[in-house]
PDB file of C-alpha atoms in Angstrom:
ATOM      1  CA  UNK A 137      38.544  22.145 -70.842  1.00  0.00           C
ATOM      2  CA  UNK A 138      42.349  23.295 -71.062  1.00  0.00           C
ATOM      3  CA  UNK A 139      40.500  27.029 -70.899  1.00  0.00           C
ATOM      4  CA  UNK A 140      39.041  26.235 -67.449  1.00  0.00           C
ATOM      5  CA  UNK A 141      40.468  26.171 -63.914  1.00  0.00           C
ATOM      6  CA  UNK A 142      39.328  23.507 -61.101  1.00  0.00           C
ATOM      7  CA  UNK A 143      39.566  26.097 -58.402  1.00  0.00           C
ATOM      8  CA  UNK A 144      38.366  23.267 -55.789  1.00  0.00           C
ATOM      9  CA  UNK A 145      42.031  23.033 -54.341  1.00  0.00           C
ATOM     10  CA  UNK A 146      41.933  26.991 -53.303  1.00  0.00           C
ATOM     11  CA  UNK A 147      38.453  26.309 -51.877  1.00  0.00           C
ATOM     12  CA  UNK A 148      38.008  26.243 -48.044  1.00  0.00           C
ATOM     13  CA  UNK A 149      34.785  24.188 -48.377  1.00  0.00           C
ATOM     14  CA  UNK A 150      35.425  20.340 -47.328  1.00  0.00           C
ATOM     15  CA  UNK A 151      34.013  17.755 -49.084  1.00  0.00           C
ATOM     16  CA  UNK A 152      30.274  16.908 -47.909  1.00  0.00           C
ATOM     17  CA  UNK A 153      29.420  14.528 -45.142  1.00  0.00           C
ATOM     18  CA  UNK A 154      28.576  14.057 -41.499  1.00  0.00           C
ATOM     19  CA  UNK A 155      32.020  13.991 -40.472  1.00  0.00           C
ATOM     20  CA  UNK A 156      33.034  16.960 -42.392  1.00  0.00           C
ATOM     21  CA  UNK A 157      35.276  19.145 -40.299  1.00  0.00           C
ATOM     22  CA  UNK A 158      34.868  23.076 -40.694  1.00  0.00           C
ATOM     23  CA  UNK A 159      38.191  24.689 -41.550  1.00  0.00           C
ATOM     24  CA  UNK A 160      39.973  26.772 -38.960  1.00  0.00           C
ATOM     25  CA  UNK A 161      38.972  30.423 -38.908  1.00  0.00           C
ATOM     26  CA  UNK A 162      41.152  32.273 -41.498  1.00  0.00           C
ATOM     27  CA  UNK A 163      43.262  35.270 -40.038  1.00  0.00           C
ATOM     28  CA  UNK A 164      45.613  35.967 -42.628  1.00  0.00           C
ATOM     29  CA  UNK A 165      45.168  39.342 -44.805  1.00  0.00           C
ATOM     30  CA  UNK A 166      44.219  38.917 -48.548  1.00  0.00           C
ATOM     31  CA  UNK A 167      42.842  40.710 -51.617  1.00  0.00           C
ATOM     32  CA  UNK A 168      39.161  40.043 -51.235  1.00  0.00           C
ATOM     33  CA  UNK A 169      37.944  38.536 -54.279  1.00  0.00           C
ATOM     34  CA  UNK A 170      33.997  39.511 -52.938  1.00  0.00           C
ATOM     35  CA  UNK A 171      32.694  40.541 -49.946  1.00  0.00           C
ATOM     36  CA  UNK A 172      29.439  41.931 -48.211  1.00  0.00           C
ATOM     37  CA  UNK A 173      28.880  45.209 -46.827  1.00  0.00           C
ATOM     38  CA  UNK A 174      26.145  45.615 -44.332  1.00  0.00           C
ATOM     39  CA  UNK A 175      25.035  49.009 -42.549  1.00  0.00           C
ATOM     40  CA  UNK A 176      23.832  49.004 -39.110  1.00  0.00           C
ATOM     41  CA  UNK A 177      22.815  51.300 -36.884  1.00  0.00           C
ATOM     42  CA  UNK A 178      23.907  49.827 -33.947  1.00  0.00           C
ATOM     43  CA  UNK A 179      27.512  48.540 -34.316  1.00  0.00           C
ATOM     44  CA  UNK A 180      27.630  47.048 -31.116  1.00  0.00           C
ATOM     45  CA  UNK A 181      24.486  45.083 -31.308  1.00  0.00           C
ATOM     46  CA  UNK A 182      25.618  43.827 -35.115  1.00  0.00           C
ATOM     47  CA  UNK A 183      28.921  42.651 -34.112  1.00  0.00           C
ATOM     48  CA  UNK A 184      27.772  40.705 -31.200  1.00  0.00           C
ATOM     49  CA  UNK A 185      25.037  38.980 -33.140  1.00  0.00           C
ATOM     50  CA  UNK A 186      27.530  38.043 -36.171  1.00  0.00           C
ATOM     51  CA  UNK A 187      29.987  36.641 -33.880  1.00  0.00           C
ATOM     52  CA  UNK A 188      28.448  34.831 -30.943  1.00  0.00           C
ATOM     53  CA  UNK A 189      25.252  33.893 -33.333  1.00  0.00           C
ATOM     54  CA  UNK A 190      26.592  33.232 -36.457  1.00  0.00           C
ATOM     55  CA  UNK A 191      30.322  32.547 -35.708  1.00  0.00           C
ATOM     56  CA  UNK A 192      32.011  35.149 -37.395  1.00  0.00           C
ATOM     57  CA  UNK A 193      35.377  36.667 -35.553  1.00  0.00           C
ATOM     58  CA  UNK A 194      36.566  40.405 -35.636  1.00  0.00           C
ATOM     59  CA  UNK A 195      39.501  40.733 -38.169  1.00  0.00           C
ATOM     60  CA  UNK A 196      39.766  44.134 -37.497  1.00  0.00           C
ATOM     61  CA  UNK A 197      38.086  47.523 -36.521  1.00  0.00           C
ATOM     62  CA  UNK A 198      37.697  51.485 -37.056  1.00  0.00           C
ATOM     63  CA  UNK A 199      35.791  52.290 -33.592  1.00  0.00           C
ATOM     64  CA  UNK A 200      32.450  53.397 -34.276  1.00  0.00           C
ATOM     65  CA  UNK A 201      32.720  53.017 -38.154  1.00  0.00           C
ATOM     66  CA  UNK A 202      33.376  49.519 -39.377  1.00  0.00           C
ATOM     67  CA  UNK A 203      34.048  46.308 -38.047  1.00  0.00           C
ATOM     68  CA  UNK A 204      35.674  43.779 -40.515  1.00  0.00           C
ATOM     69  CA  UNK A 205      34.313  40.327 -39.730  1.00  0.00           C
ATOM     70  CA  UNK A 206      35.196  36.644 -41.206  1.00  0.00           C
ATOM     71  CA  UNK A 207      34.694  33.183 -40.774  1.00  0.00           C
ATOM     72  CA  UNK A 208      36.544  31.149 -43.316  1.00  0.00           C
ATOM     73  CA  UNK A 209      38.976  32.155 -45.960  1.00  0.00           C
ATOM     74  CA  UNK A 210      36.719  34.112 -48.637  1.00  0.00           C
ATOM     75  CA  UNK A 211      33.852  34.703 -45.941  1.00  0.00           C
ATOM     76  CA  UNK A 212      34.150  38.158 -45.334  1.00  0.00           C
ATOM     77  CA  UNK A 213      31.695  41.065 -44.042  1.00  0.00           C
ATOM     78  CA  UNK A 214      32.073  44.488 -43.674  1.00  0.00           C
ATOM     79  CA  UNK A 215      29.748  45.823 -40.825  1.00  0.00           C
ATOM     80  CA  UNK A 216      29.480  49.737 -41.189  1.00  0.00           C
ATOM     81  CA  UNK A 217      27.977  52.097 -38.973  1.00  0.00           C
ATOM     82  CA  UNK A 218      24.811  53.971 -40.871  1.00  0.00           C
ATOM     83  CA  UNK A 219      22.175  56.241 -39.803  1.00  0.00           C
ATOM     84  CA  UNK A 220      19.293  53.728 -40.211  1.00  0.00           C
ATOM     85  CA  UNK A 221      18.768  50.218 -41.455  1.00  0.00           C
ATOM     86  CA  UNK A 222      15.781  48.939 -43.548  1.00  0.00           C
ATOM     87  CA  UNK A 223      12.614  47.946 -41.577  1.00  0.00           C
ATOM     88  CA  UNK A 224      12.268  44.719 -43.378  1.00  0.00           C
ATOM     89  CA  UNK A 225      14.935  41.915 -44.921  1.00  0.00           C
ATOM     90  CA  UNK A 226      15.358  42.237 -48.469  1.00  0.00           C
ATOM     91  CA  UNK A 227      14.130  39.141 -50.730  1.00  0.00           C
ATOM     92  CA  UNK A 228      17.866  39.171 -51.815  1.00  0.00           C
ATOM     93  CA  UNK A 229      20.237  37.083 -49.471  1.00  0.00           C
ATOM     94  CA  UNK A 230      23.720  36.135 -49.023  1.00  0.00           C
ATOM     95  CA  UNK A 231      24.981  32.768 -48.279  1.00  0.00           C
ATOM     96  CA  UNK A 232      27.801  30.916 -46.522  1.00  0.00           C
ATOM     97  CA  UNK A 233      29.143  27.655 -46.673  1.00  0.00           C
ATOM     98  CA  UNK A 234      29.168  25.543 -43.476  1.00  0.00           C
ATOM     99  CA  UNK A 235      29.241  21.725 -42.979  1.00  0.00           C
ATOM    100  CA  UNK A 236      26.253  19.584 -41.815  1.00  0.00           C
ATOM    101  CA  UNK A 237      27.981  19.615 -38.532  1.00  0.00           C
ATOM    102  CA  UNK A 238      27.610  23.161 -37.922  1.00  0.00           C
ATOM    103  CA  UNK A 239      23.673  23.617 -38.625  1.00  0.00           C
ATOM    104  CA  UNK A 240      22.248  22.832 -35.523  1.00  0.00           C
ATOM    105  CA  UNK A 241      24.637  24.836 -33.407  1.00  0.00           C
ATOM    106  CA  UNK A 242      24.246  27.730 -35.775  1.00  0.00           C
ATOM    107  CA  UNK A 243      20.409  27.611 -35.113  1.00  0.00           C
ATOM    108  CA  UNK A 244      20.794  27.366 -31.236  1.00  0.00           C
ATOM    109  CA  UNK A 245      23.533  30.149 -31.212  1.00  0.00           C
ATOM    110  CA  UNK A 246      21.448  32.292 -33.310  1.00  0.00           C
ATOM    111  CA  UNK A 247      18.062  31.952 -31.368  1.00  0.00           C
ATOM    112  CA  UNK A 248      20.070  32.229 -27.715  1.00  0.00           C
ATOM    113  CA  UNK A 249      21.297  35.830 -29.083  1.00  0.00           C
ATOM    114  CA  UNK A 250      17.974  36.725 -31.079  1.00  0.00           C
ATOM    115  CA  UNK A 251      14.994  34.194 -30.873  1.00  0.00           C
ATOM    116  CA  UNK A 252      13.265  35.035 -33.455  1.00  0.00           C
ATOM    117  CA  UNK A 253      16.112  35.119 -36.196  1.00  0.00           C
ATOM    118  CA  UNK A 254      15.992  31.566 -37.587  1.00  0.00           C
ATOM    119  CA  UNK A 255      13.941  29.918 -40.339  1.00  0.00           C
ATOM    120  CA  UNK A 256      15.011  26.212 -40.950  1.00  0.00           C
ATOM    121  CA  UNK A 257      16.606  24.184 -41.427  1.00  0.00           C
ATOM    122  CA  UNK A 258      15.767  22.735 -44.672  1.00  0.00           C
ATOM    123  CA  UNK A 259      16.673  20.408 -47.442  1.00  0.00           C
ATOM    124  CA  UNK A 260      16.873  22.024 -50.963  1.00  0.00           C
ATOM    125  CA  UNK A 261      16.079  20.227 -54.259  1.00  0.00           C
ATOM    126  CA  UNK A 262      19.982  20.608 -55.003  1.00  0.00           C
ATOM    127  CA  UNK A 263      21.253  18.615 -52.088  1.00  0.00           C
ATOM    128  CA  UNK A 264      21.988  20.881 -49.625  1.00  0.00           C
ATOM    129  CA  UNK A 265      20.625  21.903 -45.735  1.00  0.00           C
ATOM    130  CA  UNK A 266      19.833  25.449 -45.369  1.00  0.00           C
ATOM    131  CA  UNK A 267      19.301  27.601 -42.544  1.00  0.00           C
ATOM    132  CA  UNK A 268      18.366  31.186 -42.881  1.00  0.00           C
ATOM    133  CA  UNK A 269      18.849  33.948 -40.416  1.00  0.00           C
ATOM    134  CA  UNK A 270      17.729  37.594 -40.133  1.00  0.00           C
ATOM    135  CA  UNK A 271      20.332  39.386 -38.485  1.00  0.00           C
ATOM    136  CA  UNK A 272      19.570  42.697 -36.277  1.00  0.00           C
ATOM    137  CA  UNK A 273      20.326  45.169 -39.441  1.00  0.00           C
ATOM    138  CA  UNK A 274      17.659  43.052 -41.236  1.00  0.00           C
ATOM    139  CA  UNK A 275      20.125  41.332 -43.596  1.00  0.00           C
ATOM    140  CA  UNK A 276      19.137  37.888 -44.963  1.00  0.00           C
ATOM    141  CA  UNK A 277      21.897  35.258 -44.442  1.00  0.00           C
ATOM    142  CA  UNK A 278      21.856  31.792 -45.573  1.00  0.00           C
ATOM    143  CA  UNK A 279      24.003  29.056 -44.150  1.00  0.00           C
ATOM    144  CA  UNK A 280      24.179  26.418 -46.668  1.00  0.00           C
ATOM    145  CA  UNK A 281      25.891  22.982 -46.250  1.00  0.00           C
ATOM    146  CA  UNK A 282      26.157  20.430 -48.744  1.00  0.00           C
ATOM    147  CA  UNK A 283      24.889  16.808 -47.891  1.00  0.00           C
ATOM    148  CA  UNK A 284      26.491  13.458 -49.081  1.00  0.00           C
ATOM    149  CA  UNK A 285      25.586  12.537 -52.431  1.00  0.00           C
ATOM    150  CA  UNK A 286      23.613   9.426 -52.724  1.00  0.00           C
ATOM    151  CA  UNK A 287      23.282   8.584 -56.361  1.00  0.00           C
ATOM    152  CA  UNK A 288      19.602   6.757 -55.618  1.00  0.00           C
ATOM    153  CA  UNK A 289      18.195  10.198 -54.036  1.00  0.00           C
ATOM    154  CA  UNK A 290      15.612  12.491 -55.453  1.00  0.00           C
ATOM    155  CA  UNK A 291      18.376  15.136 -55.146  1.00  0.00           C
ATOM    156  CA  UNK A 292      20.582  13.048 -57.537  1.00  0.00           C
ATOM    157  CA  UNK A 293      17.411  12.713 -60.074  1.00  0.00           C
ATOM    158  CA  UNK A 294      16.797  16.187 -59.956  1.00  0.00           C
ATOM    159  CA  UNK A 295      20.619  17.046 -60.666  1.00  0.00           C
ATOM    160  CA  UNK A 296      20.894  14.723 -63.357  1.00  0.00           C
ATOM    161  CA  UNK A 297      17.941  15.889 -64.972  1.00  0.00           C
ATOM    162  CA  UNK A 298      19.551  19.230 -65.619  1.00  0.00           C
ATOM    163  CA  UNK A 299      22.543  17.612 -66.980  1.00  0.00           C
ATOM    164  CA  UNK A 300      24.840  17.128 -63.425  1.00  0.00           C
ATOM    165  CA  UNK A 301      25.851  13.848 -63.164  1.00  0.00           C
ATOM    166  CA  UNK A 302      28.484  12.484 -60.612  1.00  0.00           C
ATOM    167  CA  UNK A 303      32.003  12.733 -61.951  1.00  0.00           C
ATOM    168  CA  UNK A 304      32.890   9.626 -64.512  1.00  0.00           C
ATOM    169  CA  UNK A 305      29.222   8.964 -64.774  1.00  0.00           C
ATOM    170  CA  UNK A 306      27.590  10.964 -67.587  1.00  0.00           C
ATOM    171  CA  UNK A 307      28.448  12.284 -71.136  1.00  0.00           C
ATOM    172  CA  UNK A 308      31.055  15.045 -70.908  1.00  0.00           C
ATOM    173  CA  UNK A 309      31.456  14.512 -67.256  1.00  0.00           C
ATOM    174  CA  UNK A 310      29.864  17.745 -66.740  1.00  0.00           C
ATOM    175  CA  UNK A 311      32.196  19.474 -68.951  1.00  0.00           C
ATOM    176  CA  UNK A 312      28.767  21.565 -70.106  1.00  0.00           C
ATOM    177  CA  UNK A 313      28.791  22.982 -66.294  1.00  0.00           C
ATOM    178  CA  UNK A 314      32.917  23.307 -65.607  1.00  0.00           C
TER     179      UNK A 314
END
C-alpha cells in the first residue's frame, strides 16, 4: 500500500453519525481540483436558490456573467449566464456530501424556495441517505449523508458482498479498494 495516500485527513467530510457536525463554510482560495459549471438563464434566481435552498454562499461574482458558489472546501459551483437552459434535468447528477443532521433542513429550505424541487430522502444500499434536488436551471443535485456503520445491517452485508468490510475486519483490510 505504499503507493497509495490516505486522503481522509484532507477531506472536510466528518465521520458519519447522528451527531456529526458539518465543517464551517470554507472561504479561502485554492486551486480547485474539480468544480461544476452550471449555465443559467436567470443568474439572480439561480443564486437565490443555491444560497437559500442548498446552503451555498457567494465566494465572488462577475456581475451579469458568473457567480462562484461554495459550501465546504472542494464543493465549488460556477453559475454562468447563458441564453437558455435545458427543458428537463439530465440523467446525470452531481453529488455533494452533507451530514445526516442537515437533511431535513435542506429539504425544508429547498421546498420553501421551490416547492417541487425535492425528491427523497431515500436510504441507499451503500449506507447513505440521499436527497435529490432539481435546481431552477434543471441541474440534478444529490446531497448524500453517510449513515453510521452498523455491522449487523443489510447495508453492511451489501458492502461485504462486494468485498468492502470494516477496517481490521477482513482479508487485506480493504486493500483492494484503497
